[in-house]
């Protein structure tokens, strides 16, 4: 079992945007552990190939739930989508922080309004990249690549109607920080 006071989590069947958003959030909460559950096929293949370089990532099922004091949730406002971590999200004694880009979703009662960042960006990774850029927090080239994958996936490579200028600017930021286009093209 893994004991962690701060955990970053997302929904099951994790896609690239959710996975990248967790890695970006780790820059904002450097003491936090990224917890994963079921990953979609592409993310699973990518993670298996790069696990050593992506830093400490733990299976959610291996966490000691009673040790968690802060839960950072990305890409979902639904506690039920957090799998094993649902009871932590619903625990009033745990501080919760939410990052999401689904504006139509109602803010859940398990997180306070002042602890939620809800954006209209095409990808949640865009929102978090914007915060990293403002704070001058630098990713590794592999993290920048992962961020680019998340943005490409949730914006249809900027082709979806909700993709915008901020998404394009975030992709450019990823490229400036070493995102590997050949890896992006592969996935």
mmCIF file with all atom_site columns, N, CA, C and O in Angstrom, residues 21 57 85 141 150 157:
data_model
loop_
_atom_site.group_PDB
_atom_site.id
_atom_site.type_symbol
_atom_site.label_atom_id
_atom_site.label_alt_id
_atom_site.label_comp_id
_atom_site.label_asym_id
_atom_site.label_entity_id
_atom_site.label_seq_id
_atom_site.pdbx_PDB_ins_code
_atom_site.Cartn_x
_atom_site.Cartn_y
_atom_site.Cartn_z
_atom_site.occupancy
_atom_site.B_iso_or_equiv
_atom_site.pdbx_formal_charge
_atom_site.auth_seq_id
_atom_site.auth_comp_id
_atom_site.auth_asym_id
_atom_site.auth_atom_id
_atom_site.pdbx_PDB_model_num
ATOM 1  N N  . UNK A 1 21  ? -3.579  16.266 -18.044 1.00 0.00 ? 21  UNK A N  1
ATOM 2  C CA . UNK A 1 21  ? -3.994  17.231 -17.025 1.00 0.00 ? 21  UNK A CA 1
ATOM 3  C C  . UNK A 1 21  ? -3.478  16.832 -15.642 1.00 0.00 ? 21  UNK A C  1
ATOM 4  O O  . UNK A 1 21  ? -3.073  17.688 -14.855 1.00 0.00 ? 21  UNK A O  1
ATOM 5  N N  . UNK A 1 57  ? 3.911   7.525  -10.506 1.00 0.00 ? 57  UNK A N  1
ATOM 6  C CA . UNK A 1 57  ? 2.481   7.375  -10.764 1.00 0.00 ? 57  UNK A CA 1
ATOM 7  C C  . UNK A 1 57  ? 2.069   6.074  -10.079 1.00 0.00 ? 57  UNK A C  1
ATOM 8  O O  . UNK A 1 57  ? 2.758   5.062  -10.208 1.00 0.00 ? 57  UNK A O  1
ATOM 9  N N  . UNK A 1 85  ? -11.562 6.107  -5.517  1.00 0.00 ? 85  UNK A N  1
ATOM 10 C CA . UNK A 1 85  ? -11.374 7.379  -4.815  1.00 0.00 ? 85  UNK A CA 1
ATOM 11 C C  . UNK A 1 85  ? -12.689 8.139  -4.572  1.00 0.00 ? 85  UNK A C  1
ATOM 12 O O  . UNK A 1 85  ? -12.673 9.217  -3.974  1.00 0.00 ? 85  UNK A O  1
ATOM 13 N N  . UNK A 1 141 ? 10.482  17.596 -21.862 1.00 0.00 ? 141 UNK A N  1
ATOM 14 C CA . UNK A 1 141 ? 9.980   17.394 -23.226 1.00 0.00 ? 141 UNK A CA 1
ATOM 15 C C  . UNK A 1 141 ? 8.914   16.287 -23.309 1.00 0.00 ? 141 UNK A C  1
ATOM 16 O O  . UNK A 1 141 ? 7.953   16.427 -24.070 1.00 0.00 ? 141 UNK A O  1
ATOM 17 N N  . UNK A 1 150 ? -2.828  15.443 -25.176 1.00 0.00 ? 150 UNK A N  1
ATOM 18 C CA . UNK A 1 150 ? -4.102  15.735 -24.545 1.00 0.00 ? 150 UNK A CA 1
ATOM 19 C C  . UNK A 1 150 ? -4.885  16.802 -25.286 1.00 0.00 ? 150 UNK A C  1
ATOM 20 O O  . UNK A 1 150 ? -6.093  16.673 -25.506 1.00 0.00 ? 150 UNK A O  1
ATOM 21 N N  . UNK A 1 157 ? -7.399  17.774 -32.911 1.00 0.00 ? 157 UNK A N  1
ATOM 22 C CA . UNK A 1 157 ? -6.271  18.490 -33.538 1.00 0.00 ? 157 UNK A CA 1
ATOM 23 C C  . UNK A 1 157 ? -6.711  19.881 -34.019 1.00 0.00 ? 157 UNK A C  1
ATOM 24 O O  . UNK A 1 157 ? -6.406  20.308 -35.122 1.00 0.00 ? 157 UNK A O  1
#
